[in-house]
Amino acid sequence: MPPHPNSVCISAAPSLLLLICASLTALSEGFVGINYGTQFSASPSAAQVVDLLRRQSITNVRLYDANATILKALANTGIQVMVTVPNTQLLSVGESNATAANWVKTNVLAYLPATNITAICVGTEVLTTDPNAALVLVPAMKFLRTALLASNLSSNIKISTTHDPSIILDSFPPSQAYFNKTWTSPVLLPLLDFISSTGSFFMLNVYCYDIYKNSNGIILLDYALLNPITPGNVVTDSNTLYQYRNLFDAVLDACFFALAQLNHSSIPIVVSEAGWPSNGDSSDKEATSENASIFVSNLVAHILNNTGTPKRPRTTISTYILELFNEDLKIGSAAARNYGLFNASTLLPVYLLRLSNSGPLLANDTTTQLYCVAKVGADPDALQIALDWACGIGRSNCSEIQPGQLCYEPDTVEAHASFAFDSYYQNNNRVVGSCDFNGVATVSTTNPSNGVCIFPGSSANSTSNTRTNGTANSTMPNSNLTNSNDTSSSSIHHQNATLSLLHILFTLFSLLFVMALSSQF
């Protein structure tokens, strides 16, 4: 996956989150964090973003830089933040102790203690994206460490850097993996010595989608998505006999084995980026909202259960989800721009997460405050047709919009349609496609209730968190419904029509049966 254009380091889900503390004890409890990039055209305010993070119970965020506005907005929230030294600043920081000290003063000390900065990421995938700066990477980390020591912050703020998985060669079977020897002596060995001596962690980006796509069908989709697989599809390392049931664990164990080859097997790994795109171009057949939901939901469960890997069972692998928002201005492929959990322009979820046993993580997003209403400016005739359908075949509760009832006023097609649409939407558990009505409806986070008129979503939102079959729906799909969503909506309509027909037939049969009995007496 292409690096972030700003190439900087620092985890929102929309139920996911990060703790990077001063001691390895903190890492004993895994976290799910969120990456927060800002390469989008419709920017929410920093205050709106922080509000979203807090409602999602996200306690850890990784920034791709040290944005002053964002850091100020995060003050007094308790959210733990990893900031990043961009690749563009790496050379200057790595060549001057004074420059590094000034960077810490400007981008860290200026926000403490109100903003809870707990880690600094020095550059992004430097070895693969900016090899000319690789030789100053470790000096930059050491200079920054010196600046932290001078301020008595070295035990509270850890320093690391992210790596692309391509620096690990011969990665399958995992037991034979090793780091690219080009970088072993000049960079990796001193880097690992620094990480070990300071109690920090090794940061690895794990791009399961890219690895799956580039395998040309060799890797099974379910294996990449962390779905359950049949015994026949379990992958066995012939050297260790470790059995791998998902790609994520196999990549991590390759890294563990590579670290062990350099005599640093005790260094913990933090996954700095992991996600799945919800959209892409024509070559991204598996970049769908459904697959993104499956991957992130499975990954969150995997991390929070402290499952570990075959080589490191029951070991915490804290992970930052890629990423909080879709970034439509990000340089790279269409898929790279669609890793977000939320849409930056609406703050609505891009897709649905299926989470259970995750506590409040990503369980309190706007799905608890979603309504289906008529689009402003929608054609009145189209609205009337949709309203008639909703109150008829759709079996919405339209009694409240009858003359003299609580929601009759205002007596407009738009107002009545909104009430009927929301009734249908809530009755169908807010499933994908149930708020479309041939394009005249839209999902809203604004409660349309007014005075004595209480919309169906208000009572539904106060009594449930959209949980079905034991799972919590943490995020909703993009409001720009695709053809597949239209198909889903049509199937719902057809199902309701079928149920109505069966009800009529059953009633007729009952009458005929009674008449037949009566004729016998």
Short mmCIF file of C-alpha atoms in Angstrom, two decimals:
data_model
loop_
_atom_site.label_atom_id
_atom_site.label_comp_id
_atom_site.label_asym_id
_atom_site.label_seq_id
_atom_site.Cartn_x
_atom_site.Cartn_y
_atom_site.Cartn_z
CA MET A 1 0.00 0.00 0.00
CA PRO A 2 1.38 3.45 -0.87
CA PRO A 3 2.64 5.47 2.09
CA HIS A 4 0.76 8.44 3.39
CA PRO A 5 1.74 11.49 1.31
CA ASN A 6 2.99 13.29 4.38
CA SER A 7 4.93 10.18 5.37
CA VAL A 8 4.72 10.78 9.09
CA CYS A 9 3.92 8.67 12.08
CA ILE A 10 2.02 8.96 15.21
CA SER A 11 -5.11 4.81 16.35
CA ALA A 12 -11.30 5.48 15.10
CA ALA A 13 -12.64 3.81 14.80
CA PRO A 14 -15.07 3.56 14.92
CA SER A 15 -14.75 1.47 18.06
CA LEU A 16 -10.96 0.81 18.40
CA LEU A 17 -7.95 2.06 20.42
CA LEU A 18 -4.41 2.68 21.53
CA LEU A 19 -2.26 2.83 24.60
CA ILE A 20 1.44 3.46 24.36
CA CYS A 21 2.82 3.86 27.84
CA ALA A 22 6.10 4.34 29.56
CA SER A 23 6.58 0.72 30.51
CA LEU A 24 6.17 -2.70 28.95
CA THR A 25 3.56 -3.38 31.61
CA ALA A 26 1.21 -1.11 29.71
CA LEU A 27 1.64 -3.25 26.61
CA SER A 28 0.46 -6.32 28.54
CA GLU A 29 -3.07 -5.14 27.84
CA GLY A 30 -3.67 -4.96 24.11
CA PHE A 31 -5.28 -1.95 22.52
CA VAL A 32 -6.97 -1.22 19.25
CA GLY A 33 -6.07 2.26 18.08
CA ILE A 34 -6.97 4.40 15.08
CA ASN A 35 -4.88 6.27 12.51
CA TYR A 36 -6.05 9.80 11.85
CA GLY A 37 -5.03 11.23 8.47
CA THR A 38 -6.33 14.51 7.06
CA GLN A 39 -5.99 14.17 3.27
CA PHE A 40 -9.64 14.84 2.47
CA SER A 41 -11.42 17.67 0.69
CA ALA A 42 -14.31 18.15 3.13
CA SER A 43 -12.64 18.67 6.48
CA PRO A 44 -14.53 18.39 9.77
CA SER A 45 -13.34 20.66 12.54
CA ALA A 46 -10.86 19.31 15.05
CA ALA A 47 -13.55 19.66 17.73
CA GLN A 48 -15.94 17.50 15.69
CA VAL A 49 -13.27 14.85 15.25
CA VAL A 50 -12.47 14.76 18.95
CA ASP A 51 -16.17 14.51 19.75
CA LEU A 52 -16.42 11.55 17.37
CA LEU A 53 -13.41 9.87 18.99
CA ARG A 54 -14.89 10.29 22.45
CA ARG A 55 -18.32 8.99 21.42
CA GLN A 56 -16.57 5.97 19.93
CA SER A 57 -14.68 5.38 23.20
CA ILE A 58 -11.41 5.65 21.27
CA THR A 59 -8.65 6.18 23.79
CA ASN A 60 -5.60 6.09 21.50
CA VAL A 61 -4.83 7.90 18.27
CA ARG A 62 -1.88 7.84 15.92
CA LEU A 63 -1.32 11.08 13.97
CA TYR A 64 0.66 11.30 10.73
CA ASP A 65 2.26 14.51 11.95
CA ALA A 66 2.08 16.86 14.95
CA ASN A 67 -0.77 19.07 13.82
CA ALA A 68 -1.16 21.93 16.29
CA THR A 69 -4.92 22.33 15.84
CA ILE A 70 -5.58 18.65 16.44
CA LEU A 71 -3.23 18.44 19.42
CA LYS A 72 -4.93 21.43 21.05
CA ALA A 73 -8.37 19.91 20.46
CA LEU A 74 -7.21 16.68 22.14
CA ALA A 75 -6.27 18.54 25.32
CA ASN A 76 -7.95 17.36 28.54
CA THR A 77 -9.57 14.36 26.81
CA GLY A 78 -7.24 11.71 28.21
CA ILE A 79 -6.87 10.26 24.70
CA GLN A 80 -3.33 8.95 24.27
CA VAL A 81 -1.61 10.31 21.21
CA MET A 82 1.31 9.19 19.08
CA VAL A 83 2.73 12.06 17.03
CA THR A 84 5.03 11.73 14.02
CA VAL A 85 8.14 13.33 12.67
CA PRO A 86 7.38 13.52 8.91
CA ASN A 87 9.93 12.09 6.49
CA THR A 88 10.37 15.62 5.16
CA GLN A 89 11.75 16.70 8.55
CA LEU A 90 13.81 13.60 9.23
CA LEU A 91 17.10 14.80 7.73
CA SER A 92 17.19 17.99 9.77
CA VAL A 93 16.21 16.24 13.01
CA GLY A 94 18.74 13.45 12.38
CA GLU A 95 21.65 15.78 11.70
CA SER A 96 21.31 18.20 14.62
CA ASN A 97 20.78 17.67 18.32
CA ALA A 98 19.54 21.26 18.56
CA THR A 99 16.99 20.73 15.79
CA ALA A 100 15.69 17.59 17.50
CA ALA A 101 15.42 19.44 20.82
CA ASN A 102 13.49 22.23 19.12
CA TRP A 103 11.17 19.70 17.47
CA VAL A 104 10.35 18.20 20.87
CA LYS A 105 9.85 21.66 22.38
CA THR A 106 7.53 22.78 19.58
CA ASN A 107 5.57 19.58 18.95
CA VAL A 108 5.53 17.84 22.33
CA LEU A 109 6.37 20.06 25.28
CA ALA A 110 4.07 22.83 24.06
CA TYR A 111 1.03 20.56 24.53
CA LEU A 112 1.92 18.72 27.73
CA PRO A 113 0.42 17.85 30.11
CA ALA A 114 -3.03 18.79 28.80
CA THR A 115 -2.60 16.66 25.67
CA ASN A 116 -1.60 13.12 26.53
CA ILE A 117 1.29 12.51 24.11
CA THR A 118 2.72 9.07 24.84
CA ALA A 119 4.86 8.22 21.78
CA ILE A 120 6.80 9.68 18.86
CA CYS A 121 7.00 7.91 15.52
CA VAL A 122 10.13 8.97 13.67
CA GLY A 123 9.40 8.83 9.95
CA THR A 124 7.12 6.51 8.02
CA GLU A 125 8.42 3.36 6.31
CA VAL A 126 11.75 5.13 5.83
CA LEU A 127 13.69 2.09 4.60
CA THR A 128 11.31 1.52 1.70
CA THR A 129 9.93 4.98 0.91
CA ASP A 130 12.88 7.28 1.67
CA PRO A 131 16.07 5.17 1.69
CA ASN A 132 18.25 8.28 1.32
CA ALA A 133 17.24 9.28 4.84
CA ALA A 134 17.70 5.80 6.31
CA LEU A 135 21.17 6.45 7.72
CA VAL A 136 19.93 9.37 9.84
CA LEU A 137 16.92 7.45 11.20
CA VAL A 138 18.61 6.08 14.32
CA PRO A 139 20.57 9.30 15.03
CA ALA A 140 17.25 11.19 14.83
CA MET A 141 15.69 8.81 17.33
CA LYS A 142 18.65 9.22 19.68
CA PHE A 143 18.58 13.02 19.44
CA LEU A 144 14.87 13.05 20.22
CA ARG A 145 15.50 10.72 23.15
CA THR A 146 18.13 13.10 24.49
CA ALA A 147 15.63 15.95 24.32
CA LEU A 148 13.07 13.89 26.23
CA LEU A 149 15.68 12.98 28.87
CA ALA A 150 16.44 16.64 29.38
CA SER A 151 12.78 17.23 30.18
CA ASN A 152 12.41 14.11 32.36
CA LEU A 153 9.98 12.63 29.84
CA SER A 154 11.97 9.65 28.56
CA SER A 155 10.02 7.17 30.67
CA ASN A 156 6.65 8.56 29.61
CA ILE A 157 7.12 8.95 25.85
CA LYS A 158 8.44 6.10 23.72
CA ILE A 159 10.16 6.46 20.36
CA SER A 160 9.86 4.11 17.37
CA THR A 161 9.31 4.08 13.60
CA THR A 162 7.06 2.19 11.19
CA HIS A 163 8.13 -0.44 8.66
CA ASP A 164 6.59 -1.87 5.52
CA PRO A 165 6.37 -5.69 5.61
CA SER A 166 8.46 -5.86 2.41
CA ILE A 167 11.63 -5.40 4.50
CA ILE A 168 11.03 -8.99 5.63
CA LEU A 169 12.20 -11.46 2.98
CA ASP A 170 11.29 -15.09 2.39
CA SER A 171 8.35 -14.60 4.71
CA PHE A 172 6.71 -17.98 4.14
CA PRO A 173 6.97 -20.22 5.90
CA PRO A 174 7.34 -17.67 8.71
CA SER A 175 10.14 -19.63 10.37
CA GLN A 176 12.55 -18.90 7.53
CA ALA A 177 11.87 -15.15 7.34
CA TYR A 178 14.68 -12.63 7.70
CA PHE A 179 15.18 -8.89 7.33
CA ASN A 180 16.59 -7.47 4.11
CA LYS A 181 20.34 -7.69 4.69
CA THR A 182 20.90 -4.38 2.92
CA TRP A 183 19.63 -2.69 6.06
CA THR A 184 20.68 -5.12 8.77
CA SER A 185 24.05 -3.71 9.83
CA PRO A 186 23.71 -0.02 8.96
CA VAL A 187 20.19 0.52 10.32
CA LEU A 188 18.26 -2.40 11.78
CA LEU A 189 20.76 -3.65 14.37
CA PRO A 190 21.36 -0.20 15.91
CA LEU A 191 17.62 0.48 15.66
CA LEU A 192 16.73 -2.71 17.52
CA ASP A 193 19.40 -2.03 20.13
CA PHE A 194 17.86 1.41 20.70
CA ILE A 195 14.33 0.02 20.97
CA SER A 196 15.43 -2.67 23.38
CA SER A 197 17.44 -0.35 25.62
CA THR A 198 14.61 2.19 25.87
CA GLY A 199 11.77 -0.28 26.46
CA SER A 200 10.06 0.68 23.22
CA PHE A 201 8.45 -1.47 20.49
CA PHE A 202 8.89 -2.46 16.84
CA MET A 203 6.20 -1.00 14.57
CA LEU A 204 5.03 -2.97 11.53
CA ASN A 205 2.39 -2.09 8.94
CA VAL A 206 0.39 -5.20 8.01
CA TYR A 207 -1.40 -4.81 4.67
CA CYS A 208 -3.44 -7.99 4.37
CA TYR A 209 -5.45 -6.66 1.42
CA ASP A 210 -2.37 -5.84 -0.66
CA ILE A 211 -0.75 -9.18 0.14
CA TYR A 212 -3.96 -11.01 -0.78
CA LYS A 213 -4.41 -9.07 -4.01
CA ASN A 214 -0.80 -9.54 -5.11
CA SER A 215 -0.94 -13.30 -4.47
CA ASN A 216 -3.03 -13.76 -7.65
CA GLY A 217 -5.40 -16.22 -6.04
CA ILE A 218 -2.84 -18.23 -4.06
CA ILE A 219 -4.07 -16.79 -0.76
CA LEU A 220 -7.69 -17.56 0.09
CA LEU A 221 -9.97 -14.62 0.75
CA ASP A 222 -11.24 -16.07 4.04
CA TYR A 223 -7.62 -16.58 5.16
CA ALA A 224 -6.91 -12.89 4.49
CA LEU A 225 -10.15 -11.73 6.16
CA LEU A 226 -9.49 -13.68 9.38
CA ASN A 227 -12.64 -15.70 8.74
CA PRO A 228 -12.93 -19.28 10.00
CA ILE A 229 -11.43 -21.72 7.49
CA THR A 230 -11.77 -25.45 7.00
CA PRO A 231 -9.09 -27.80 8.37
CA GLY A 232 -7.95 -28.49 4.82
CA ASN A 233 -7.11 -24.83 4.31
CA VAL A 234 -5.07 -24.38 7.48
CA VAL A 235 -1.50 -23.49 6.49
CA THR A 236 1.30 -25.37 8.28
CA ASP A 237 4.90 -24.20 8.66
CA SER A 238 6.83 -27.34 7.74
CA ASN A 239 9.78 -26.35 9.96
CA THR A 240 7.91 -25.63 13.18
CA LEU A 241 4.57 -27.35 12.48
CA TYR A 242 2.85 -24.13 13.59
CA GLN A 243 -0.58 -23.92 12.02
CA TYR A 244 -1.82 -20.63 10.57
CA ARG A 245 -5.50 -19.87 10.23
CA ASN A 246 -5.13 -16.29 9.01
CA LEU A 247 -2.71 -14.11 7.07
CA PHE A 248 -2.36 -11.50 9.81
CA ASP A 249 -0.77 -14.00 12.21
CA ALA A 250 1.52 -15.37 9.51
CA VAL A 251 2.90 -11.88 8.73
CA LEU A 252 3.44 -11.16 12.43
CA ASP A 253 5.23 -14.45 13.04
CA ALA A 254 7.50 -13.80 10.08
CA CYS A 255 8.48 -10.58 11.85
CA PHE A 256 8.97 -12.36 15.16
CA PHE A 257 11.28 -14.91 13.50
CA ALA A 258 13.20 -12.13 11.72
CA LEU A 259 13.67 -10.31 15.03
CA ALA A 260 14.87 -13.54 16.66
CA GLN A 261 17.49 -13.98 13.92
CA LEU A 262 18.98 -10.66 15.05
CA ASN A 263 18.84 -11.74 18.72
CA HIS A 264 15.98 -9.43 19.61
CA SER A 265 13.16 -11.89 20.13
CA SER A 266 11.91 -10.12 23.27
CA ILE A 267 10.97 -6.85 21.51
CA PRO A 268 7.19 -6.41 21.37
CA ILE A 269 5.47 -5.62 18.08
CA VAL A 270 2.85 -2.92 17.61
CA VAL A 271 0.93 -3.02 14.32
CA SER A 272 0.95 0.57 13.13
CA GLU A 273 -1.49 0.11 10.24
CA ALA A 274 -3.98 -2.65 9.42
CA GLY A 275 -7.25 -2.37 7.54
CA TRP A 276 -9.23 -3.25 4.41
CA PRO A 277 -10.51 -0.89 1.70
CA SER A 278 -14.26 -0.54 1.24
CA ASN A 279 -13.90 0.55 -2.38
CA GLY A 280 -11.36 0.73 -5.19
CA ASP A 281 -11.05 0.61 -8.95
CA SER A 282 -11.98 -2.16 -11.40
CA SER A 283 -9.04 -4.31 -10.30
CA ASP A 284 -10.08 -4.21 -6.64
CA LYS A 285 -12.79 -6.86 -6.80
CA GLU A 286 -12.64 -7.64 -3.09
CA ALA A 287 -12.44 -4.01 -1.91
CA THR A 288 -16.03 -3.89 -0.69
CA SER A 289 -17.85 -2.55 2.35
CA GLU A 290 -18.82 -6.08 3.33
CA ASN A 291 -15.22 -7.34 3.26
CA ALA A 292 -13.98 -4.25 5.08
CA SER A 293 -16.56 -4.85 7.79
CA ILE A 294 -15.60 -8.52 8.09
CA PHE A 295 -11.86 -7.84 8.26
CA VAL A 296 -11.97 -5.01 10.80
CA SER A 297 -14.57 -6.77 12.96
CA ASN A 298 -12.54 -9.99 13.00
CA LEU A 299 -9.32 -8.10 13.64
CA VAL A 300 -10.74 -6.18 16.60
CA ALA A 301 -11.96 -9.42 18.18
CA HIS A 302 -8.60 -11.09 17.52
CA ILE A 303 -6.66 -8.26 19.19
CA LEU A 304 -8.92 -7.73 22.18
CA ASN A 305 -9.02 -11.46 22.92
CA ASN A 306 -5.21 -11.41 23.26
CA THR A 307 -5.14 -14.50 21.07
CA GLY A 308 -1.55 -13.89 19.98
CA THR A 309 0.05 -15.85 17.15
CA PRO A 310 1.16 -19.49 16.80
CA LYS A 311 4.73 -18.48 17.71
CA ARG A 312 3.59 -16.08 20.44
CA PRO A 313 0.29 -17.41 21.80
CA ARG A 314 -1.54 -15.19 24.29
CA THR A 315 0.81 -12.34 23.41
CA THR A 316 -0.62 -8.86 23.10
CA ILE A 317 -0.42 -7.42 19.58
CA SER A 318 -1.70 -3.88 19.89
CA THR A 319 -2.94 -2.53 16.58
CA TYR A 320 -3.87 0.78 14.92
CA ILE A 321 -6.73 0.44 12.47
CA LEU A 322 -6.28 2.12 9.10
CA GLU A 323 -8.08 4.55 9.37
CA LEU A 324 -10.56 7.04 10.85
CA PHE A 325 -11.70 8.71 7.60
CA ASN A 326 -11.64 7.99 3.90
CA GLU A 327 -9.01 10.31 2.40
CA ASP A 328 -10.11 11.33 -1.08
CA LEU A 329 -7.01 13.47 -1.64
CA LYS A 330 -4.49 10.80 -0.71
CA ILE A 331 -1.96 10.09 -3.44
CA GLY A 332 -2.09 6.52 -4.70
CA SER A 333 -4.66 3.96 -5.75
CA ALA A 334 -8.41 4.26 -5.39
CA ALA A 335 -8.29 1.52 -2.75
CA ALA A 336 -5.73 3.50 -0.72
CA ARG A 337 -8.24 6.36 -0.45
CA ASN A 338 -10.99 4.12 0.94
CA TYR A 339 -9.71 2.64 4.18
CA GLY A 340 -11.79 4.91 6.41
CA LEU A 341 -14.36 3.88 8.98
CA PHE A 342 -16.12 7.24 8.59
CA ASN A 343 -16.89 9.75 5.88
CA ALA A 344 -15.11 13.02 6.67
CA SER A 345 -17.81 15.23 5.15
CA THR A 346 -20.76 13.71 7.03
CA LEU A 347 -19.06 11.98 9.99
CA LEU A 348 -21.31 9.03 9.16
CA PRO A 349 -19.95 5.48 9.18
CA VAL A 350 -18.83 4.09 5.83
CA TYR A 351 -19.87 0.55 6.72
CA LEU A 352 -21.17 -1.62 9.51
CA LEU A 353 -18.95 -3.29 12.09
CA ARG A 354 -20.03 -6.51 13.78
CA LEU A 355 -18.53 -6.35 17.24
CA SER A 356 -19.20 -8.35 20.36
CA ASN A 357 -17.40 -8.48 23.70
CA SER A 358 -15.52 -5.30 22.80
CA GLY A 359 -16.93 -3.21 25.61
CA PRO A 360 -17.65 0.38 24.61
CA LEU A 361 -15.09 0.33 21.79
CA LEU A 362 -16.72 1.55 18.57
CA ALA A 363 -20.07 0.66 20.09
CA ASN A 364 -21.35 4.18 20.63
CA ASP A 365 -21.09 5.80 17.25
CA THR A 366 -23.87 7.48 15.34
CA THR A 367 -25.71 4.20 14.79
CA THR A 368 -27.37 4.98 18.10
CA GLN A 369 -28.60 8.26 16.59
CA LEU A 370 -29.48 7.46 12.97
CA TYR A 371 -32.73 8.39 11.28
CA CYS A 372 -34.11 8.02 7.77
CA VAL A 373 -35.65 11.22 6.41
CA ALA A 374 -36.76 12.69 3.10
CA LYS A 375 -34.04 14.40 1.13
CA VAL A 376 -34.30 18.16 1.08
CA GLY A 377 -35.53 19.27 -2.35
CA ALA A 378 -36.69 15.79 -3.38
CA ASP A 379 -39.38 15.71 -6.07
CA PRO A 380 -42.80 15.89 -4.33
CA ASP A 381 -44.37 13.34 -6.69
CA ALA A 382 -41.54 10.87 -6.05
CA LEU A 383 -41.91 11.49 -2.31
CA GLN A 384 -45.66 10.84 -2.48
CA ILE A 385 -45.11 7.54 -4.31
CA ALA A 386 -42.50 6.50 -1.73
CA LEU A 387 -44.79 7.59 1.13
CA ASP A 388 -47.69 5.54 -0.27
CA TRP A 389 -45.42 2.52 -0.60
CA ALA A 390 -44.03 2.88 2.93
CA CYS A 391 -47.49 3.14 4.50
CA GLY A 392 -48.81 0.31 2.31
CA ILE A 393 -46.56 -2.54 1.22
CA GLY A 394 -43.76 -1.30 3.48
CA ARG A 395 -46.04 -1.63 6.52
CA SER A 396 -44.65 1.49 8.20
CA ASN A 397 -46.51 2.79 11.22
CA CYS A 398 -48.29 5.77 9.64
CA SER A 399 -51.04 6.20 12.22
CA GLU A 400 -49.22 9.16 13.81
CA ILE A 401 -49.33 11.20 10.59
CA GLN A 402 -53.12 10.93 10.16
CA PRO A 403 -55.30 14.04 10.67
CA GLY A 404 -55.58 14.98 14.32
CA GLN A 405 -52.63 12.79 15.39
CA LEU A 406 -49.37 13.96 16.99
CA CYS A 407 -47.26 14.03 13.82
CA TYR A 408 -49.85 15.31 11.34
CA GLU A 409 -48.39 18.81 11.55
CA PRO A 410 -46.65 20.09 9.55
CA ASP A 411 -49.05 18.78 6.91
CA THR A 412 -46.50 18.38 4.11
CA VAL A 413 -45.50 15.45 1.95
CA GLU A 414 -41.86 15.86 3.04
CA ALA A 415 -42.68 15.77 6.77
CA HIS A 416 -45.04 12.81 6.48
CA ALA A 417 -42.62 10.93 4.22
CA SER A 418 -39.82 11.44 6.72
CA PHE A 419 -41.89 9.88 9.51
CA ALA A 420 -42.91 6.91 7.33
CA PHE A 421 -39.38 6.42 6.02
CA ASP A 422 -37.93 6.39 9.54
CA SER A 423 -40.55 3.90 10.69
CA TYR A 424 -39.61 1.54 7.86
CA TYR A 425 -35.88 2.08 8.46
CA GLN A 426 -36.07 1.31 12.18
CA ASN A 427 -38.43 -1.67 11.65
CA ASN A 428 -35.82 -3.20 9.34
CA ASN A 429 -32.99 -2.74 11.85
CA ARG A 430 -31.40 0.00 9.72
CA VAL A 431 -30.03 -2.53 7.27
CA VAL A 432 -28.19 -1.47 4.13
CA GLY A 433 -30.67 -0.26 1.51
CA SER A 434 -33.59 0.33 3.87
CA CYS A 435 -33.20 4.11 3.63
CA ASP A 436 -33.23 4.78 -0.09
CA PHE A 437 -36.79 4.83 -1.48
CA ASN A 438 -35.57 5.27 -5.05
CA GLY A 439 -33.19 8.02 -4.06
CA VAL A 440 -35.55 10.36 -2.17
CA ALA A 441 -34.44 9.37 1.36
CA THR A 442 -31.21 9.79 3.25
CA VAL A 443 -29.70 8.80 6.61
CA SER A 444 -29.36 11.64 9.11
CA THR A 445 -27.83 11.99 12.57
CA THR A 446 -30.17 14.89 13.42
CA ASN A 447 -33.23 13.86 15.40
CA PRO A 448 -36.21 15.03 13.29
CA SER A 449 -38.61 14.81 16.25
CA ASN A 450 -40.35 18.06 17.13
CA GLY A 451 -42.54 18.93 20.08
CA VAL A 452 -45.03 16.12 20.72
CA CYS A 453 -44.08 14.33 17.48
CA ILE A 454 -41.49 11.70 18.39
CA PHE A 455 -39.93 9.83 15.46
CA PRO A 456 -39.62 6.01 15.64
CA GLY A 457 -35.82 6.24 15.69
CA SER A 458 -35.84 8.17 18.95
CA SER A 459 -37.34 5.33 20.98
CA ALA A 460 -35.32 2.71 19.09
CA ASN A 461 -32.09 4.58 19.71
CA SER A 462 -32.76 4.93 23.41
CA THR A 463 -33.48 1.26 23.94
CA SER A 464 -31.03 -0.54 21.70
CA ASN A 465 -27.65 -0.29 20.07
CA THR A 466 -28.70 -2.04 16.86
CA ARG A 467 -27.71 -5.44 18.17
CA THR A 468 -28.86 -8.51 16.31
CA ASN A 469 -27.94 -12.13 16.86
CA GLY A 470 -25.56 -11.18 19.64
CA THR A 471 -23.54 -8.69 17.62
CA ALA A 472 -23.29 -4.93 17.97
CA ASN A 473 -23.49 -2.93 14.77
CA SER A 474 -20.83 -0.23 15.35
CA THR A 475 -20.98 1.62 12.09
CA MET A 476 -23.51 2.09 9.28
CA PRO A 477 -22.90 1.92 5.51
CA ASN A 478 -22.19 4.91 3.32
CA SER A 479 -25.28 6.99 2.70
CA ASN A 480 -24.47 7.00 -1.04
CA LEU A 481 -26.11 3.67 -1.67
CA THR A 482 -24.83 1.59 -4.54
CA ASN A 483 -26.73 -0.66 -6.89
CA SER A 484 -26.14 -3.56 -4.55
CA ASN A 485 -27.85 -1.59 -1.81
CA ASP A 486 -30.79 -0.90 -4.14
CA THR A 487 -30.98 -4.63 -4.70
CA SER A 488 -30.98 -5.19 -0.96
CA SER A 489 -33.81 -2.67 -0.59
CA SER A 490 -35.79 -4.36 -3.36
CA SER A 491 -35.44 -7.72 -1.68
CA ILE A 492 -36.83 -6.22 1.54
CA HIS A 493 -39.78 -4.75 -0.36
CA HIS A 494 -40.42 -8.06 -2.08
CA GLN A 495 -40.28 -9.91 1.22
CA ASN A 496 -42.85 -7.58 2.80
CA ALA A 497 -45.11 -7.87 -0.25
CA THR A 498 -44.88 -11.67 -0.06
CA LEU A 499 -45.78 -11.63 3.63
CA SER A 500 -48.80 -9.41 2.91
CA LEU A 501 -50.01 -11.79 0.17
CA LEU A 502 -49.64 -14.79 2.47
CA HIS A 503 -51.62 -12.97 5.14
CA ILE A 504 -54.47 -12.31 2.68
CA LEU A 505 -54.47 -15.92 1.47
CA PHE A 506 -54.50 -17.19 5.05
CA THR A 507 -57.48 -14.96 5.87
CA LEU A 508 -59.41 -16.18 2.81
CA PHE A 509 -58.62 -19.78 3.66
CA SER A 510 -59.89 -19.24 7.21
CA LEU A 511 -63.18 -17.77 5.95
CA LEU A 512 -63.68 -20.65 3.53
CA PHE A 513 -62.97 -23.11 6.31
CA VAL A 514 -65.53 -21.46 8.61
CA MET A 515 -68.11 -21.43 5.81
CA ALA A 516 -67.47 -25.09 5.13
CA LEU A 517 -67.97 -25.95 8.78
CA SER A 518 -71.17 -23.88 8.91
CA SER A 519 -72.64 -25.72 5.90
CA GLN A 520 -72.35 -29.01 7.77
CA PHE A 521 -74.73 -27.86 10.53
#
